[in-house]
């Protein structure tokens, strides 16, 4: 994520198939999308890059998990109010509640329905204006 223009959406996902699907679907809808595949790269982006309009973050990531990334986003002044959509195959009530309590704005369980995911992205982007 080194573009001079910030992407609309940052995807943080280590599963390449899921990341490719998300990127394809969102780019097809006209969004500029950046992808990083682990928590270390995401932390670097949070600390050094202009924030996107939305972050889509998996929970299970190498180096720093999604919960840690939520915390890093919420303390970084430029990123503090960034809408965060968590995606995960962890679908227990406890996992969802923890993500929301940590500061995520929404949560989608994998495997996700594409139209529902896109609707949640649109909703969060509208709220983030």
Short mmCIF file of N, CA and C in Angstrom, two decimals:
data_model
loop_
_atom_site.label_atom_id
_atom_site.label_comp_id
_atom_site.label_asym_id
_atom_site.label_seq_id
_atom_site.Cartn_x
_atom_site.Cartn_y
_atom_site.Cartn_z
N UNK A 1 0.84 -1.18 0.00
CA UNK A 1 0.00 0.00 0.00
C UNK A 1 0.88 1.23 0.00
N UNK A 2 1.42 1.58 -1.13
CA UNK A 2 2.32 2.72 -1.21
C UNK A 2 1.83 3.78 -2.18
N UNK A 3 0.61 3.69 -2.62
CA UNK A 3 0.07 4.69 -3.55
C UNK A 3 0.01 6.06 -2.88
N UNK A 4 0.15 7.11 -3.70
CA UNK A 4 0.03 8.47 -3.19
C UNK A 4 -1.42 8.78 -2.84
N UNK A 5 -2.35 8.17 -3.55
CA UNK A 5 -3.78 8.32 -3.28
C UNK A 5 -4.20 7.15 -2.40
N UNK A 6 -4.81 7.46 -1.28
CA UNK A 6 -5.26 6.40 -0.37
C UNK A 6 -6.34 5.57 -1.05
N UNK A 7 -6.33 4.28 -0.80
CA UNK A 7 -7.39 3.44 -1.35
C UNK A 7 -8.71 3.74 -0.63
N UNK A 8 -9.79 3.37 -1.27
CA UNK A 8 -11.08 3.47 -0.58
C UNK A 8 -11.15 2.43 0.53
N UNK A 9 -10.63 1.24 0.24
CA UNK A 9 -10.77 0.10 1.15
C UNK A 9 -9.43 -0.60 1.30
N UNK A 10 -9.06 -0.87 2.55
CA UNK A 10 -7.90 -1.69 2.86
C UNK A 10 -8.40 -3.04 3.32
N UNK A 11 -7.98 -4.09 2.64
CA UNK A 11 -8.31 -5.46 3.03
C UNK A 11 -7.09 -6.05 3.73
N UNK A 12 -7.30 -6.59 4.92
CA UNK A 12 -6.25 -7.28 5.65
C UNK A 12 -6.71 -8.73 5.80
N UNK A 13 -6.18 -9.59 4.95
CA UNK A 13 -6.65 -10.98 4.85
C UNK A 13 -5.49 -11.87 4.41
N UNK A 14 -5.22 -12.93 5.18
CA UNK A 14 -4.12 -13.82 4.83
C UNK A 14 -4.53 -14.96 3.90
N UNK A 15 -5.80 -15.21 3.77
CA UNK A 15 -6.29 -16.25 2.85
C UNK A 15 -6.36 -15.63 1.46
N UNK A 16 -5.48 -16.07 0.57
CA UNK A 16 -5.38 -15.43 -0.74
C UNK A 16 -6.67 -15.57 -1.56
N UNK A 17 -7.37 -16.69 -1.43
CA UNK A 17 -8.63 -16.85 -2.18
C UNK A 17 -9.68 -15.86 -1.70
N UNK A 18 -9.81 -15.73 -0.39
CA UNK A 18 -10.78 -14.78 0.16
C UNK A 18 -10.40 -13.35 -0.22
N UNK A 19 -9.11 -13.04 -0.13
CA UNK A 19 -8.63 -11.69 -0.47
C UNK A 19 -8.87 -11.38 -1.94
N UNK A 20 -8.58 -12.34 -2.80
CA UNK A 20 -8.79 -12.12 -4.24
C UNK A 20 -10.27 -11.91 -4.55
N UNK A 21 -11.13 -12.68 -3.90
CA UNK A 21 -12.57 -12.53 -4.12
C UNK A 21 -13.03 -11.15 -3.63
N UNK A 22 -12.63 -10.76 -2.43
CA UNK A 22 -13.01 -9.45 -1.91
C UNK A 22 -12.53 -8.34 -2.83
N UNK A 23 -11.29 -8.42 -3.23
CA UNK A 23 -10.70 -7.39 -4.10
C UNK A 23 -11.45 -7.31 -5.43
N UNK A 24 -11.72 -8.45 -6.02
CA UNK A 24 -12.42 -8.49 -7.30
C UNK A 24 -13.82 -7.88 -7.18
N UNK A 25 -14.57 -8.29 -6.19
CA UNK A 25 -15.94 -7.83 -6.01
C UNK A 25 -15.98 -6.33 -5.74
N UNK A 26 -15.09 -5.86 -4.90
CA UNK A 26 -15.12 -4.44 -4.54
C UNK A 26 -14.58 -3.56 -5.66
N UNK A 27 -13.55 -4.01 -6.36
CA UNK A 27 -13.05 -3.24 -7.50
C UNK A 27 -14.08 -3.19 -8.63
N UNK A 28 -14.81 -4.28 -8.81
CA UNK A 28 -15.85 -4.31 -9.84
C UNK A 28 -16.93 -3.27 -9.54
N UNK A 29 -17.11 -2.96 -8.25
CA UNK A 29 -18.08 -1.92 -7.86
C UNK A 29 -17.46 -0.52 -7.86
N UNK A 30 -16.22 -0.40 -8.32
CA UNK A 30 -15.62 0.90 -8.49
C UNK A 30 -14.73 1.40 -7.36
N UNK A 31 -14.51 0.59 -6.34
CA UNK A 31 -13.66 1.01 -5.24
C UNK A 31 -12.19 0.79 -5.57
N UNK A 32 -11.33 1.69 -5.07
CA UNK A 32 -9.89 1.46 -5.10
C UNK A 32 -9.56 0.61 -3.87
N UNK A 33 -8.92 -0.53 -4.09
CA UNK A 33 -8.70 -1.49 -3.02
C UNK A 33 -7.21 -1.78 -2.89
N UNK A 34 -6.74 -1.79 -1.64
CA UNK A 34 -5.38 -2.23 -1.33
C UNK A 34 -5.50 -3.47 -0.45
N UNK A 35 -4.54 -4.36 -0.57
CA UNK A 35 -4.56 -5.60 0.19
C UNK A 35 -3.21 -5.83 0.85
N UNK A 36 -3.23 -6.20 2.11
CA UNK A 36 -2.05 -6.70 2.81
C UNK A 36 -2.43 -8.03 3.43
N UNK A 37 -1.44 -8.92 3.54
CA UNK A 37 -1.77 -10.29 3.92
C UNK A 37 -1.39 -10.68 5.34
N UNK A 38 -0.88 -9.74 6.13
CA UNK A 38 -0.58 -10.10 7.52
C UNK A 38 -0.65 -8.87 8.42
N UNK A 39 -0.67 -9.13 9.71
CA UNK A 39 -0.80 -8.06 10.68
C UNK A 39 0.39 -7.11 10.71
N UNK A 40 1.57 -7.60 10.41
CA UNK A 40 2.76 -6.73 10.41
C UNK A 40 2.64 -5.68 9.31
N UNK A 41 2.27 -6.09 8.12
CA UNK A 41 2.10 -5.14 7.01
C UNK A 41 0.95 -4.17 7.31
N UNK A 42 -0.10 -4.66 7.94
CA UNK A 42 -1.22 -3.78 8.30
C UNK A 42 -0.77 -2.74 9.33
N UNK A 43 0.00 -3.15 10.33
CA UNK A 43 0.50 -2.20 11.34
C UNK A 43 1.36 -1.13 10.68
N UNK A 44 2.20 -1.54 9.74
CA UNK A 44 3.06 -0.59 9.03
C UNK A 44 2.20 0.43 8.28
N UNK A 45 1.14 -0.04 7.63
CA UNK A 45 0.23 0.86 6.91
C UNK A 45 -0.45 1.82 7.88
N UNK A 46 -0.91 1.32 9.00
CA UNK A 46 -1.60 2.14 10.00
C UNK A 46 -0.67 3.23 10.53
N UNK A 47 0.59 2.91 10.68
CA UNK A 47 1.55 3.85 11.25
C UNK A 47 2.12 4.83 10.23
N UNK A 48 2.05 4.51 8.93
CA UNK A 48 2.76 5.34 7.95
C UNK A 48 1.91 5.84 6.78
N UNK A 49 0.75 5.30 6.56
CA UNK A 49 -0.02 5.64 5.36
C UNK A 49 -1.21 6.53 5.68
N UNK A 50 -1.70 7.20 4.65
CA UNK A 50 -2.95 7.93 4.75
C UNK A 50 -4.06 6.90 4.89
N UNK A 51 -5.01 7.11 5.79
CA UNK A 51 -6.04 6.09 5.98
C UNK A 51 -6.97 5.95 4.78
N UNK A 52 -7.45 4.72 4.56
CA UNK A 52 -8.49 4.51 3.54
C UNK A 52 -9.82 5.00 4.10
N UNK A 53 -10.87 4.76 3.37
CA UNK A 53 -12.21 5.11 3.86
C UNK A 53 -12.81 4.00 4.71
N UNK A 54 -12.28 2.77 4.57
CA UNK A 54 -12.81 1.60 5.27
C UNK A 54 -11.72 0.55 5.35
N UNK A 55 -11.69 -0.19 6.46
CA UNK A 55 -10.81 -1.35 6.59
C UNK A 55 -11.66 -2.60 6.74
N UNK A 56 -11.31 -3.63 5.99
CA UNK A 56 -11.93 -4.95 6.10
C UNK A 56 -10.84 -5.86 6.64
N UNK A 57 -11.04 -6.37 7.86
CA UNK A 57 -9.96 -7.07 8.57
C UNK A 57 -10.41 -8.44 9.04
N UNK A 58 -9.59 -9.44 8.73
CA UNK A 58 -9.79 -10.79 9.26
C UNK A 58 -9.29 -10.82 10.70
N UNK A 59 -9.79 -11.73 11.51
CA UNK A 59 -9.32 -11.87 12.89
C UNK A 59 -8.01 -12.66 12.93
N UNK A 60 -8.00 -13.82 12.30
CA UNK A 60 -6.83 -14.71 12.36
C UNK A 60 -5.80 -14.30 11.32
N UNK A 61 -4.75 -13.63 11.78
CA UNK A 61 -3.71 -13.14 10.89
C UNK A 61 -2.34 -13.45 11.48
N UNK A 62 -1.33 -13.64 10.64
CA UNK A 62 0.03 -13.79 11.16
C UNK A 62 0.52 -12.48 11.78
N UNK A 63 1.33 -12.59 12.81
CA UNK A 63 2.05 -11.50 13.50
C UNK A 63 1.18 -10.68 14.43
N UNK A 64 0.11 -10.07 13.95
CA UNK A 64 -0.82 -9.31 14.79
C UNK A 64 -2.23 -9.70 14.35
N UNK A 65 -3.06 -10.12 15.30
CA UNK A 65 -4.42 -10.53 14.92
C UNK A 65 -5.31 -9.31 14.72
N UNK A 66 -6.51 -9.58 14.25
CA UNK A 66 -7.45 -8.50 13.96
C UNK A 66 -7.80 -7.65 15.16
N UNK A 67 -7.86 -8.27 16.35
CA UNK A 67 -8.16 -7.50 17.56
C UNK A 67 -7.05 -6.48 17.83
N UNK A 68 -5.81 -6.89 17.67
CA UNK A 68 -4.69 -5.97 17.86
C UNK A 68 -4.73 -4.83 16.83
N UNK A 69 -5.14 -5.16 15.61
CA UNK A 69 -5.22 -4.13 14.58
C UNK A 69 -6.31 -3.11 14.88
N UNK A 70 -7.43 -3.58 15.42
CA UNK A 70 -8.48 -2.64 15.83
C UNK A 70 -7.92 -1.66 16.85
N UNK A 71 -7.21 -2.19 17.85
CA UNK A 71 -6.63 -1.33 18.88
C UNK A 71 -5.64 -0.34 18.28
N UNK A 72 -4.80 -0.80 17.36
CA UNK A 72 -3.80 0.08 16.72
C UNK A 72 -4.50 1.18 15.94
N UNK A 73 -5.58 0.85 15.26
CA UNK A 73 -6.34 1.85 14.49
C UNK A 73 -6.96 2.88 15.41
N UNK A 74 -7.55 2.44 16.50
CA UNK A 74 -8.28 3.35 17.38
C UNK A 74 -7.37 4.31 18.17
N UNK A 75 -6.07 4.03 18.24
CA UNK A 75 -5.16 4.96 18.93
C UNK A 75 -4.37 5.82 17.96
N UNK A 76 -4.43 5.52 16.68
CA UNK A 76 -3.70 6.31 15.68
C UNK A 76 -4.58 7.49 15.27
N UNK A 77 -4.15 8.72 15.56
CA UNK A 77 -5.04 9.88 15.33
C UNK A 77 -5.67 9.95 13.94
N UNK A 78 -4.91 9.75 12.89
CA UNK A 78 -5.46 9.87 11.54
C UNK A 78 -6.44 8.75 11.21
N UNK A 79 -6.32 7.62 11.89
CA UNK A 79 -7.13 6.44 11.59
C UNK A 79 -8.26 6.23 12.60
N UNK A 80 -8.27 6.95 13.68
CA UNK A 80 -9.13 6.69 14.83
C UNK A 80 -10.61 6.47 14.48
N UNK A 81 -11.12 7.23 13.52
CA UNK A 81 -12.56 7.15 13.20
C UNK A 81 -12.85 6.30 11.97
N UNK A 82 -11.85 5.57 11.52
CA UNK A 82 -12.01 4.71 10.34
C UNK A 82 -13.05 3.62 10.59
N UNK A 83 -14.03 3.45 9.72
CA UNK A 83 -14.95 2.32 9.86
C UNK A 83 -14.20 1.00 9.65
N UNK A 84 -14.50 0.02 10.50
CA UNK A 84 -13.85 -1.29 10.43
C UNK A 84 -14.91 -2.37 10.29
N UNK A 85 -14.77 -3.18 9.25
CA UNK A 85 -15.62 -4.35 9.03
C UNK A 85 -14.76 -5.57 9.27
N UNK A 86 -15.08 -6.35 10.29
CA UNK A 86 -14.35 -7.58 10.58
C UNK A 86 -14.97 -8.71 9.78
N UNK A 87 -14.12 -9.59 9.27
CA UNK A 87 -14.59 -10.81 8.61
C UNK A 87 -13.83 -11.97 9.23
N UNK A 88 -14.55 -13.04 9.50
CA UNK A 88 -13.88 -14.18 10.12
C UNK A 88 -14.74 -15.43 10.03
N UNK A 89 -14.06 -16.56 10.04
CA UNK A 89 -14.79 -17.82 10.15
C UNK A 89 -15.09 -18.11 11.61
N UNK A 90 -14.49 -17.35 12.53
CA UNK A 90 -14.84 -17.45 13.94
C UNK A 90 -16.21 -16.82 14.10
N UNK A 91 -17.18 -17.65 14.43
CA UNK A 91 -18.55 -17.13 14.42
C UNK A 91 -19.28 -17.31 15.74
N UNK A 92 -18.53 -17.50 16.82
CA UNK A 92 -19.21 -17.63 18.10
C UNK A 92 -19.70 -16.26 18.57
N UNK A 93 -20.68 -16.28 19.39
CA UNK A 93 -21.21 -15.04 19.96
C UNK A 93 -20.10 -14.27 20.65
N UNK A 94 -19.21 -14.98 21.33
CA UNK A 94 -18.10 -14.34 22.06
C UNK A 94 -17.14 -13.63 21.10
N UNK A 95 -16.81 -14.28 19.97
CA UNK A 95 -15.89 -13.68 19.00
C UNK A 95 -16.48 -12.40 18.40
N UNK A 96 -17.73 -12.47 18.02
CA UNK A 96 -18.40 -11.30 17.41
C UNK A 96 -18.49 -10.17 18.42
N UNK A 97 -18.92 -10.50 19.65
CA UNK A 97 -19.04 -9.47 20.69
C UNK A 97 -17.67 -8.85 21.00
N UNK A 98 -16.62 -9.66 21.06
CA UNK A 98 -15.29 -9.12 21.35
C UNK A 98 -14.85 -8.15 20.26
N UNK A 99 -15.05 -8.51 18.99
CA UNK A 99 -14.65 -7.62 17.89
C UNK A 99 -15.40 -6.29 17.98
N UNK A 100 -16.68 -6.34 18.24
CA UNK A 100 -17.47 -5.12 18.35
C UNK A 100 -17.06 -4.31 19.58
N UNK A 101 -16.81 -5.00 20.70
CA UNK A 101 -16.37 -4.31 21.92
C UNK A 101 -15.00 -3.67 21.74
N UNK A 102 -14.13 -4.29 20.95
CA UNK A 102 -12.78 -3.75 20.71
C UNK A 102 -12.83 -2.50 19.82
N UNK A 103 -13.94 -2.32 19.08
CA UNK A 103 -14.06 -1.12 18.26
C UNK A 103 -14.41 -1.35 16.81
N UNK A 104 -14.67 -2.60 16.42
CA UNK A 104 -15.14 -2.86 15.06
C UNK A 104 -16.54 -2.28 14.91
N UNK A 105 -16.87 -1.87 13.70
CA UNK A 105 -18.20 -1.30 13.43
C UNK A 105 -19.20 -2.35 12.96
N UNK A 106 -18.70 -3.45 12.41
CA UNK A 106 -19.58 -4.51 11.92
C UNK A 106 -18.77 -5.79 11.81
N UNK A 107 -19.46 -6.90 11.63
CA UNK A 107 -18.82 -8.21 11.60
C UNK A 107 -19.57 -9.08 10.58
N UNK A 108 -18.82 -9.71 9.69
CA UNK A 108 -19.39 -10.63 8.72
C UNK A 108 -18.70 -11.97 8.88
N UNK A 109 -19.50 -13.02 8.94
CA UNK A 109 -18.97 -14.37 9.11
C UNK A 109 -18.66 -14.98 7.75
N UNK A 110 -17.48 -15.62 7.65
CA UNK A 110 -17.10 -16.35 6.44
C UNK A 110 -17.63 -17.77 6.54
N UNK A 111 -18.06 -18.36 5.47
CA UNK A 111 -18.16 -17.77 4.14
C UNK A 111 -19.29 -16.75 4.10
N UNK A 112 -19.04 -15.63 3.45
CA UNK A 112 -20.00 -14.53 3.43
C UNK A 112 -20.79 -14.54 2.14
N UNK A 113 -21.97 -13.96 2.20
CA UNK A 113 -22.78 -13.75 1.01
C UNK A 113 -22.33 -12.43 0.40
N UNK A 114 -21.97 -12.45 -0.86
CA UNK A 114 -21.36 -11.30 -1.51
C UNK A 114 -22.26 -10.07 -1.46
N UNK A 115 -23.53 -10.21 -1.77
CA UNK A 115 -24.42 -9.03 -1.78
C UNK A 115 -24.58 -8.45 -0.38
N UNK A 116 -24.60 -9.29 0.64
CA UNK A 116 -24.69 -8.80 2.02
C UNK A 116 -23.42 -8.05 2.39
N UNK A 117 -22.28 -8.61 2.05
CA UNK A 117 -21.00 -7.95 2.33
C UNK A 117 -20.94 -6.59 1.63
N UNK A 118 -21.33 -6.54 0.38
CA UNK A 118 -21.30 -5.28 -0.36
C UNK A 118 -22.25 -4.25 0.27
N UNK A 119 -23.40 -4.70 0.73
CA UNK A 119 -24.35 -3.79 1.38
C UNK A 119 -23.76 -3.24 2.68
N UNK A 120 -23.06 -4.07 3.43
CA UNK A 120 -22.44 -3.61 4.68
C UNK A 120 -21.31 -2.64 4.39
N UNK A 121 -20.55 -2.88 3.33
CA UNK A 121 -19.50 -1.94 2.92
C UNK A 121 -20.12 -0.59 2.57
N UNK A 122 -21.18 -0.61 1.78
CA UNK A 122 -21.84 0.66 1.41
C UNK A 122 -22.34 1.40 2.64
N UNK A 123 -22.94 0.66 3.58
CA UNK A 123 -23.46 1.26 4.80
C UNK A 123 -22.34 1.92 5.60
N UNK A 124 -21.25 1.22 5.79
CA UNK A 124 -20.16 1.77 6.57
C UNK A 124 -19.51 2.97 5.88
N UNK A 125 -19.41 2.92 4.56
CA UNK A 125 -18.86 4.05 3.83
C UNK A 125 -19.78 5.27 3.92
N UNK A 126 -21.09 5.05 3.90
CA UNK A 126 -22.04 6.18 4.07
C UNK A 126 -21.88 6.80 5.46
N UNK A 127 -21.76 5.95 6.47
CA UNK A 127 -21.61 6.44 7.85
C UNK A 127 -20.30 7.19 8.05
N UNK A 128 -19.27 6.77 7.31
CA UNK A 128 -17.93 7.34 7.49
C UNK A 128 -17.70 8.65 6.79
N UNK A 129 -18.67 9.17 6.09
CA UNK A 129 -18.49 10.45 5.36
C UNK A 129 -18.21 11.58 6.30
#
